[in-house]
Coordinates of C-alpha atoms and ligand atoms in Angstrom, one line a residue:
M1 CA 56.8 101.7 175.5
A2 CA 54.0 99.6 174.9
S3 CA 52.5 99.6 171.3
T4 CA 49.4 101.1 170.5
L5 CA 49.0 99.6 167.0
A6 CA 47.4 96.4 165.8
K7 CA 50.0 94.0 165.1
R8 CA 49.6 93.3 161.2
P9 CA 51.0 91.2 159.2
L10 CA 53.3 92.9 156.5
R11 CA 52.9 93.2 152.4
A12 CA 55.9 93.9 150.7
A13 CA 56.2 94.8 146.9
I14 CA 59.7 93.7 145.4
I15 CA 60.7 95.2 142.2
G16 CA 63.3 93.4 139.9
A17 CA 63.4 89.8 139.6
G18 CA 67.2 89.8 139.4
M19 CA 69.7 88.2 142.0
S20 CA 68.4 90.7 144.8
G21 CA 64.7 90.0 144.2
I22 CA 65.1 86.4 144.1
L23 CA 66.9 86.7 146.9
A24 CA 64.5 89.3 148.7
G25 CA 62.2 86.9 148.3
I26 CA 64.0 84.4 149.8
K27 CA 64.7 86.3 153.2
L28 CA 61.3 88.1 153.5
R29 CA 59.6 85.2 153.2
E30 CA 62.0 83.8 156.4
A31 CA 61.1 87.0 157.8
G32 CA 57.1 86.3 157.5
I33 CA 56.5 89.3 155.1
A34 CA 53.8 88.3 152.3
F35 CA 55.4 89.8 149.0
T36 CA 54.8 90.1 145.1
I37 CA 57.7 90.7 143.2
Y38 CA 57.4 92.6 140.1
E39 CA 59.2 92.3 137.2
K40 CA 59.2 94.1 133.7
A41 CA 60.4 91.6 131.3
A42 CA 59.1 88.2 130.6
R43 CA 61.5 86.2 132.5
A44 CA 63.6 86.7 136.0
G45 CA 67.7 87.0 135.7
G46 CA 67.8 91.2 135.7
T47 CA 72.0 91.6 134.3
W48 CA 72.2 88.3 133.0
R49 CA 69.1 88.0 131.1
E50 CA 69.5 91.1 129.6
N51 CA 73.5 90.7 128.2
R52 CA 73.6 88.0 126.4
Y53 CA 76.8 89.1 124.5
P54 CA 79.4 86.5 123.1
G55 CA 81.9 85.9 126.0
I56 CA 79.2 86.9 128.6
A57 CA 81.1 85.9 132.1
C58 CA 81.2 87.5 135.6
D59 CA 85.0 87.9 136.7
V60 CA 83.6 87.1 139.8
P61 CA 84.5 83.0 140.5
S62 CA 81.6 81.2 140.2
H63 CA 81.9 79.5 143.7
H64 CA 81.8 82.8 145.1
Y65 CA 79.5 84.4 143.2
C66 CA 76.2 82.4 144.3
Y67 CA 74.1 83.0 147.2
S68 CA 75.9 82.0 150.1
F69 CA 72.9 79.7 151.3
A70 CA 73.0 78.1 147.6
P71 CA 76.3 76.3 146.7
N72 CA 76.0 74.4 143.0
P73 CA 78.3 72.0 142.4
E74 CA 77.8 72.1 138.6
W75 CA 79.6 75.2 137.6
S76 CA 81.3 74.0 134.6
Q77 CA 84.7 77.1 135.1
R78 CA 85.8 79.3 137.5
F79 CA 84.6 82.2 135.8
S80 CA 81.3 80.4 134.6
P81 CA 79.2 82.0 131.3
G82 CA 76.6 84.3 131.4
P83 CA 73.8 81.6 130.4
E84 CA 74.7 79.3 133.6
I85 CA 74.2 82.2 135.6
L86 CA 71.1 83.0 134.4
A87 CA 70.4 79.3 134.5
Y88 CA 71.4 79.0 137.8
F89 CA 69.3 82.3 139.4
E90 CA 66.4 81.0 137.8
Q91 CA 66.9 77.4 139.2
V92 CA 67.2 79.2 143.0
A93 CA 63.7 80.8 142.4
V94 CA 62.3 77.5 141.2
T95 CA 64.0 75.6 144.1
H96 CA 63.0 78.2 147.0
E97 CA 59.6 78.6 145.2
I98 CA 59.9 82.0 144.3
D99 CA 58.9 82.0 140.7
S100 CA 55.4 81.4 141.8
R101 CA 55.6 85.0 143.0
I102 CA 56.7 86.8 140.5
R103 CA 54.5 89.1 138.0
F104 CA 55.9 88.6 134.6
N105 CA 55.6 91.8 132.2
E106 CA 54.7 94.3 135.3
E107 CA 57.3 97.4 135.3
V108 CA 56.2 99.3 138.3
V109 CA 55.7 102.5 136.8
S110 CA 54.8 104.5 140.3
A111 CA 55.1 104.5 144.2
V112 CA 53.0 106.8 146.3
Y113 CA 53.0 107.1 149.8
G114 CA 50.7 107.9 152.2
G115 CA 48.9 106.9 155.7
G116 CA 51.8 104.7 156.3
E117 CA 51.2 102.6 153.0
W118 CA 52.9 102.5 149.6
R119 CA 50.7 102.4 146.5
I120 CA 52.1 101.0 143.2
K121 CA 51.0 100.9 139.5
T122 CA 52.6 99.1 136.6
A123 CA 52.3 99.9 133.3
R124 CA 49.9 97.1 132.7
G125 CA 47.1 99.4 135.6
H126 CA 47.4 96.7 137.8
E127 CA 47.4 98.5 141.4
E128 CA 48.7 97.2 144.6
T129 CA 48.7 98.9 148.2
V130 CA 51.5 97.5 150.7
D131 CA 53.4 98.4 153.2
I132 CA 56.9 98.0 152.1
V133 CA 58.4 98.9 148.8
L134 CA 61.8 97.2 147.9
C135 CA 63.9 98.3 144.9
A136 CA 65.8 95.3 143.7
T137 CA 66.4 97.1 140.2
G138 CA 69.7 97.0 139.9
F139 CA 72.3 99.7 138.7
L140 CA 73.7 98.6 135.1
H141 CA 70.5 98.4 133.3
H142 CA 70.3 101.7 131.5
P143 CA 72.1 101.3 128.3
V144 CA 74.1 104.3 127.0
L145 CA 74.6 105.2 123.3
P146 CA 77.9 107.4 122.5
N147 CA 76.9 110.9 121.4
I148 CA 79.1 110.3 118.2
P149 CA 77.9 112.5 114.9
G150 CA 76.2 110.1 112.3
R151 CA 75.1 107.2 114.6
D152 CA 71.9 107.0 112.7
K153 CA 73.8 107.0 109.1
F154 CA 75.0 103.4 109.5
T155 CA 73.8 101.1 107.0
G156 CA 75.2 97.9 108.8
D157 CA 74.1 96.2 111.7
A158 CA 74.6 98.0 114.9
F159 CA 73.3 97.6 118.7
H160 CA 74.1 98.2 122.3
S161 CA 76.2 94.9 123.7
A162 CA 73.4 94.8 126.6
R163 CA 70.8 94.8 123.3
W164 CA 72.7 91.9 121.7
D165 CA 71.0 90.6 118.4
E166 CA 71.8 87.3 117.7
S167 CA 70.1 87.2 114.2
V168 CA 73.0 89.5 113.3
M169 CA 75.6 86.5 112.1
L170 CA 79.5 87.8 112.6
A171 CA 81.0 84.8 110.7
G172 CA 83.3 86.5 108.1
R173 CA 81.9 90.0 108.6
R174 CA 84.1 93.2 110.0
V175 CA 83.0 93.7 113.6
G176 CA 83.4 97.0 115.2
I177 CA 83.6 97.6 118.9
I178 CA 83.5 101.0 120.5
G179 CA 84.5 100.9 124.0
T180 CA 87.0 98.8 126.4
G181 CA 85.1 98.5 129.7
S182 CA 84.4 94.8 131.0
T183 CA 82.1 94.3 128.2
A184 CA 84.1 94.6 125.5
M185 CA 87.2 93.0 126.7
Q186 CA 84.9 89.9 127.0
I187 CA 83.4 90.5 123.4
V188 CA 86.6 90.7 121.5
P189 CA 88.3 87.3 122.5
A190 CA 84.8 86.2 122.0
I191 CA 84.6 87.0 118.5
V192 CA 87.9 87.5 117.2
D193 CA 88.2 83.7 115.7
T194 CA 85.0 84.1 114.0
A195 CA 84.7 87.5 112.7
A196 CA 86.9 88.2 109.7
K197 CA 88.3 91.8 111.3
V198 CA 87.6 93.2 114.8
T199 CA 88.4 97.0 114.8
M200 CA 88.1 97.8 118.8
F201 CA 87.9 101.8 119.4
Q202 CA 90.0 102.8 122.3
R203 CA 88.9 105.7 124.3
T204 CA 90.8 104.9 127.3
A205 CA 93.6 102.1 128.3
Q206 CA 92.2 99.6 130.6
W207 CA 94.5 97.8 133.4
V208 CA 94.0 94.3 133.1
L209 CA 94.9 91.8 135.7
P210 CA 95.4 88.2 134.6
L211 CA 93.4 85.6 136.0
P212 CA 93.0 82.2 134.0
N213 CA 89.6 80.9 133.6
V214 CA 90.0 76.6 134.2
A215 CA 87.1 74.2 133.4
Y216 CA 86.1 72.3 136.7
T217 CA 86.1 68.6 135.8
E218 CA 83.6 65.9 136.4
E219 CA 85.6 64.4 139.4
E220 CA 85.9 68.2 141.1
K221 CA 82.1 68.3 140.4
A222 CA 81.0 64.5 141.9
Q223 CA 83.4 65.6 144.7
F224 CA 81.9 69.5 145.3
R225 CA 78.4 67.3 144.9
A226 CA 79.7 64.6 147.4
E227 CA 81.1 67.3 150.0
P228 CA 78.9 70.5 149.8
D229 CA 81.5 71.8 152.9
S230 CA 84.0 71.9 150.2
M231 CA 82.1 74.6 148.2
T232 CA 81.5 76.4 151.6
K233 CA 85.4 76.8 152.1
L234 CA 85.7 77.5 148.3
Y235 CA 83.3 80.8 149.1
A236 CA 85.2 82.0 152.0
T237 CA 88.5 81.4 150.7
W238 CA 87.5 83.4 147.8
L239 CA 86.0 86.2 149.6
E240 CA 89.4 86.1 151.9
R241 CA 91.0 86.8 148.7
F242 CA 89.3 89.8 147.4
Q243 CA 88.9 91.4 150.6
N244 CA 92.7 91.2 151.5
T245 CA 93.6 92.5 148.1
I246 CA 91.4 94.8 145.2
S247 CA 88.9 95.2 148.1
R248 CA 92.0 97.4 150.5
A249 CA 94.1 98.5 147.3
V250 CA 91.1 100.2 146.3
V251 CA 90.3 102.3 149.4
G252 CA 93.9 103.5 150.3
D253 CA 96.2 100.5 151.4
A254 CA 99.3 101.0 149.7
L255 CA 101.1 97.5 149.9
E256 CA 98.0 95.6 148.2
M257 CA 98.3 98.7 145.4
S258 CA 101.5 98.4 144.7
R259 CA 100.8 94.1 144.4
L260 CA 98.2 95.4 142.1
E261 CA 99.9 97.4 139.9
A262 CA 102.9 94.9 139.5
G263 CA 100.3 92.1 138.4
C264 CA 99.1 94.6 135.8
R265 CA 102.3 96.1 134.6
E266 CA 103.9 92.6 134.2
N267 CA 101.1 91.3 132.5
L268 CA 101.0 93.9 129.8
E269 CA 104.9 93.9 129.9
H270 CA 105.1 90.0 129.5
N271 CA 102.1 89.5 127.3
V272 CA 101.9 92.3 124.6
H273 CA 105.1 91.7 122.1
D274 CA 104.5 94.8 120.2
P275 CA 106.4 97.8 121.8
V276 CA 103.8 100.3 119.7
L277 CA 100.6 98.0 120.6
R278 CA 101.9 98.1 124.5
A279 CA 102.3 101.6 124.5
K280 CA 98.8 102.2 123.3
L281 CA 97.4 99.8 125.9
T282 CA 98.6 101.3 128.8
P283 CA 96.9 103.4 131.1
D284 CA 97.6 106.8 132.3
Y285 CA 96.1 106.3 135.7
K286 CA 95.7 104.4 138.2
V287 CA 95.3 100.7 138.7
G288 CA 91.7 100.4 139.8
C289 CA 90.4 103.9 139.4
K290 CA 88.1 102.1 136.1
R291 CA 86.8 98.9 136.9
L292 CA 89.9 96.8 137.1
I293 CA 89.5 94.0 133.8
M294 CA 90.8 90.1 134.8
S295 CA 91.4 88.6 131.8
D296 CA 93.8 86.3 130.4
I297 CA 92.4 86.2 127.0
F298 CA 92.1 89.7 125.9
Y299 CA 95.7 90.7 125.4
P300 CA 95.9 87.1 123.1
A301 CA 93.5 88.3 120.8
I302 CA 93.9 92.0 120.3
Q303 CA 97.6 90.7 119.1
R304 CA 95.3 88.6 116.5
P305 CA 96.1 89.2 113.0
N306 CA 92.5 90.0 112.3
A307 CA 92.5 92.0 115.6
E308 CA 93.1 96.0 115.1
L309 CA 93.0 98.6 117.9
V310 CA 92.3 102.2 117.2
T311 CA 93.5 104.7 119.5
S312 CA 93.1 107.8 117.4
G313 CA 89.8 108.8 118.6
I314 CA 86.3 108.5 116.4
E315 CA 85.3 111.8 114.1
R316 CA 82.5 110.4 113.4
I317 CA 80.1 107.0 112.3
E318 CA 79.6 106.7 108.2
P319 CA 77.0 104.8 106.3
H320 CA 79.9 101.9 105.7
G321 CA 82.1 102.3 109.4
V322 CA 83.5 104.8 111.4
R323 CA 86.1 107.3 110.7
D324 CA 88.6 108.1 112.8
R325 CA 90.4 111.5 114.0
E326 CA 93.4 110.6 111.6
G327 CA 90.6 110.7 108.8
N328 CA 90.9 107.0 108.0
L329 CA 87.8 105.1 106.8
H330 CA 87.2 101.8 109.2
E331 CA 84.9 100.1 107.1
L332 CA 82.5 97.9 109.1
D333 CA 79.6 95.4 108.6
V334 CA 78.2 95.2 112.3
L335 CA 78.9 98.2 115.0
V336 CA 78.6 96.8 118.3
Y337 CA 78.1 99.8 121.2
A338 CA 80.1 98.4 124.3
T339 CA 79.6 101.8 125.9
G340 CA 78.3 101.0 129.3
F341 CA 75.5 102.2 131.4
N342 CA 73.9 105.1 133.6
G343 CA 74.7 103.2 137.1
H344 CA 73.2 106.1 138.9
A345 CA 69.1 106.0 137.3
F346 CA 68.6 102.8 140.1
M347 CA 64.7 102.2 140.2
R348 CA 64.1 104.9 137.6
P349 CA 61.7 106.0 135.3
M350 CA 59.6 105.5 138.3
Q351 CA 58.4 107.7 139.9
V352 CA 58.4 107.7 143.5
L353 CA 56.5 109.8 145.7
G354 CA 57.0 110.2 149.4
V355 CA 55.6 112.0 152.4
E356 CA 53.7 115.0 151.0
G357 CA 54.2 114.1 147.5
K358 CA 57.9 114.8 147.6
R359 CA 59.2 113.1 144.6
L360 CA 62.2 111.4 144.9
D361 CA 63.5 112.7 141.4
D362 CA 63.5 116.6 143.4
T363 CA 65.6 114.7 146.8
W364 CA 67.9 113.4 144.2
A365 CA 68.5 116.1 141.8
Q366 CA 71.7 116.7 143.0
S367 CA 73.1 113.7 143.8
N368 CA 71.6 110.5 145.6
L369 CA 70.7 110.7 149.3
T370 CA 70.4 107.7 150.9
H371 CA 71.0 106.5 154.4
R372 CA 73.4 103.0 154.5
S373 CA 72.7 102.8 150.2
M374 CA 69.4 101.2 151.2
S375 CA 66.9 104.0 152.5
V376 CA 66.0 107.6 151.7
P377 CA 64.9 110.4 154.2
G378 CA 61.0 111.6 153.7
F379 CA 60.4 108.0 152.0
P380 CA 59.4 105.9 154.6
N381 CA 59.3 102.0 154.7
F382 CA 60.7 102.4 151.1
F383 CA 64.1 100.2 150.5
M384 CA 66.9 99.5 148.1
L385 CA 69.0 96.9 147.6
V386 CA 72.4 97.3 146.3
G387 CA 71.6 101.1 146.1
P388 CA 73.9 104.2 146.2
Y389 CA 77.5 103.9 147.6
S390 CA 77.1 100.0 148.0
P391 CA 80.5 98.1 147.9
I392 CA 80.7 97.4 144.2
G393 CA 83.7 97.6 142.2
N394 CA 85.2 94.1 141.8
F395 CA 83.5 92.7 145.0
S396 CA 80.7 90.0 144.7
V397 CA 77.4 92.0 144.8
I398 CA 75.2 89.1 145.9
L399 CA 77.0 89.2 149.3
I400 CA 76.3 92.9 149.7
S401 CA 73.0 92.1 149.0
E402 CA 72.7 89.5 151.5
L403 CA 74.3 91.6 154.2
Q404 CA 71.7 94.3 153.3
L405 CA 68.9 91.8 154.1
N406 CA 70.1 90.6 157.3
Y407 CA 70.2 94.2 158.4
L408 CA 66.6 95.1 156.6
Q409 CA 65.6 92.1 158.5
Q410 CA 66.2 93.4 161.7
L411 CA 65.3 97.3 160.6
L412 CA 61.3 95.8 160.1
A413 CA 61.4 94.2 163.1
P414 CA 59.3 96.9 164.8
L415 CA 56.7 97.0 162.2
Q416 CA 56.4 93.5 162.3
R417 CA 56.1 93.7 165.9
G418 CA 53.1 96.9 165.8
D419 CA 55.5 99.2 167.6
C420 CA 55.5 101.4 164.3
R421 CA 53.7 101.6 161.3
A422 CA 56.4 103.0 159.3
I423 CA 60.4 104.1 159.3
A424 CA 62.7 106.2 157.7
P425 CA 66.3 107.4 158.3
T426 CA 66.4 110.9 159.8
F427 CA 67.8 113.4 158.0
E428 CA 70.5 114.1 160.4
A429 CA 71.6 110.4 160.2
T430 CA 71.6 110.5 156.3
N431 CA 73.7 113.1 156.0
A432 CA 76.0 112.3 158.6
F433 CA 76.5 108.6 157.1
L434 CA 77.0 110.8 153.8
S435 CA 79.7 113.4 154.9
E436 CA 81.6 110.4 156.8
L437 CA 81.3 108.9 152.8
R438 CA 82.6 112.0 150.9
G439 CA 85.2 112.7 153.7
A440 CA 86.8 109.7 152.9
M441 CA 86.4 109.0 149.4
G442 CA 89.3 111.2 148.6
N443 CA 91.5 108.6 149.9
T444 CA 90.1 106.0 147.5
V445 CA 91.8 105.4 144.3
W446 CA 88.4 106.6 141.9
A447 CA 89.1 109.8 143.2
T448 CA 92.4 110.1 141.5
G449 CA 91.4 111.8 138.1
C450 CA 90.3 109.1 136.0
K451 CA 86.7 108.8 134.7
S452 CA 84.1 106.1 135.0
W453 CA 80.5 104.9 135.9
Y454 CA 81.4 105.0 139.4
L455 CA 81.5 109.2 139.5
D456 CA 78.1 110.6 139.8
K457 CA 77.1 113.8 138.2
T458 CA 79.0 116.0 140.7
G459 CA 82.5 114.2 139.5
S460 CA 82.2 112.4 142.9
P461 CA 82.5 108.0 143.4
E462 CA 79.3 106.8 144.4
M463 CA 81.2 104.3 146.0
W464 CA 81.8 102.5 149.5
P465 CA 85.2 103.9 150.1
F466 CA 86.1 101.7 153.1
T467 CA 87.0 98.2 153.7
F468 CA 84.4 95.2 153.3
E469 CA 84.9 94.1 156.8
R470 CA 83.5 97.7 157.8
F471 CA 80.6 97.0 155.5
R472 CA 79.8 93.7 157.3
D473 CA 80.2 95.3 160.6
D474 CA 78.1 98.3 159.9
M475 CA 75.1 95.7 158.3
S476 CA 75.4 93.3 161.1
R477 CA 73.0 94.9 162.8
P478 CA 70.4 98.6 162.7
R479 CA 71.0 101.1 165.1
F480 CA 67.7 102.9 165.4
E481 CA 68.6 105.9 166.6
E482 CA 69.5 106.8 162.9
Y483 CA 65.7 106.2 162.3
D484 CA 62.5 107.9 162.5
L485 CA 59.4 105.3 163.7
I486 CA 56.3 106.8 162.6
H487 CA 53.3 105.9 164.6
Ligands
N01_1 O1 80.5 99.5 130.5 P1 82.0 100.8 130.8 P2 81.1 98.2 130.5 N1 83.3 106.9 122.2 O2 81.1 102.0 131.5 C1 83.5 103.9 125.9 C2 80.0 95.0 134.8 N2 80.4 94.4 134.0 O3 80.0 97.6 129.8 O4 87.0 104.8 129.3 C3 84.3 106.4 122.7 O5 83.3 100.1 132.2 C4 84.4 104.1 127.5 O6 85.5 104.9 127.5 P3 85.5 105.9 128.4 C5 81.2 96.0 135.4 O7 80.9 96.5 136.9 C6 81.0 93.2 134.6 O8 82.1 97.8 129.5 O9 85.1 106.3 128.5 N3 84.5 105.2 123.7 C7 84.5 102.7 127.9 O10 85.6 102.5 127.8 C8 81.4 97.0 134.6 O11 82.3 98.0 135.2 C9 81.4 92.1 133.6 O12 86.9 106.7 128.1 C10 83.2 105.4 124.5 C11 83.5 102.1 127.4 O13 82.6 102.6 126.3 C12 80.0 97.7 134.0 O14 79.5 96.5 133.9 C13 81.0 92.0 132.9 C14 82.3 106.6 124.1 C15 82.4 101.8 128.5 O15 82.7 101.3 129.9 C16 80.2 98.1 132.8 O16 80.6 97.7 131.8 C17 80.6 93.2 132.2 C18 82.2 107.4 123.1 N4 81.5 108.2 122.5 C19 80.4 94.4 132.0 N5 81.3 106.5 125.4 C20 81.5 91.2 135.3 O17 82.6 90.0 134.4 C21 81.7 105.4 126.1 N6 82.6 104.9 125.7 C22 81.0 91.0 135.8

């Protein structure tokens, strides 16, 4: 059909300057789309800016936890520490001249659709009209504090792991940590040598797969610099390893699951010597149901003489420490809430109003309705990166985001050609997508009965229930019959 609209250059607002937002800038520029990145904070880097706790690292190997087109010969370790990862993202933003497109300290508070355009507004009152809104807001940025009685009574220093207070000294002090997720399991080994005592309050034990971290030598780094192809090969090797092992195990591959289980059980049996402690550290749910911990330093750390694992449950928090359910008071100077995040809020509390003023909060009242994790019916030209049901688990979200942007570049082509003013998924396609996902969810390990942040408020995993290969195929090209092209 001949176009009736004048071809027009497109303008986008990218929300968030973390890993996905920087990437979106690079990819939209490649596609010839003008954009501004709105960042609520004073610095880019998203989760790597916000999480500064001791021991922070990524448990995806650094030569894979990077953009596929921007290998980094300088990674110091197989699992490099958080500050290096933050510096990497900031450096990529500079190299690709994305930094100058970021408006810092500009939190987008609303996005309102009308007449084929979006009007966005920031907390500081700045307004802009754009064709496309692209939320690169991440999903682990709303810290959750536990609802434990007496939380406000504690007289020592207390903070959430994602709000680490560097002014608080740990040396020689008694530190309590509530939680046993990926965060707490990194903090304990990092502080056990410094603190006088570390008390970990465990509600649920975790499966731990030993994955040794090794430092790259100067010779290895020099070789990476001299032969960049060797980094591309390493990237591909890690991808293959993840996609053929954990990624298969969690979506129903029995053989891979049995290998994973054997690895975790062996780790526990060989590396935790006291049978009482071993029993306390033995989970009662399937490996992978909660996010698998990758660490060869947690078990040694929790067996140190100045470390204690408390499993009797927390009765309340008192001015001088934590009272457990057996009546013991664990006296503390510092209390860290490593109690996780609301992983289902995505871009909210931002107000998003779609066609005829429909609120996204209402559309998402029951569950996060989305087509292919990237768009929402009734919200034309509104897209998300790493949105609901994106493959997450133990997979690198960077590659997920890259594949989604590749799809989006193709999806936006009719807009760029002037064939339509806006594009939105149909309700039929969205419902078909979600019912296929939900139908497959029962085969996954996340639906086997444990509690985790993967579950949405209906208790269903908000995860990708298929293999990585299926996701890559789905993202290779859009099927335009799943969308309404709005003229
Ligand atoms: O949070 P979590 P996290 N009383 O939700 C406990 C990513 N990440 O910050 O299991 C007592 O996993 C809760 O107990 P339970 C990664 O995707 C990645 O550790 O619910 N305990 C649990 O132990 C990860 O999955 C890296 O029984 C309470 C803990 O708090 C995600 O971030 C590193 C409680 C919360 O664990 C979140 O990890 C770090 C209460 N009232 C994080 N409330 C990488 O290396 C909660 N808990 C890539």
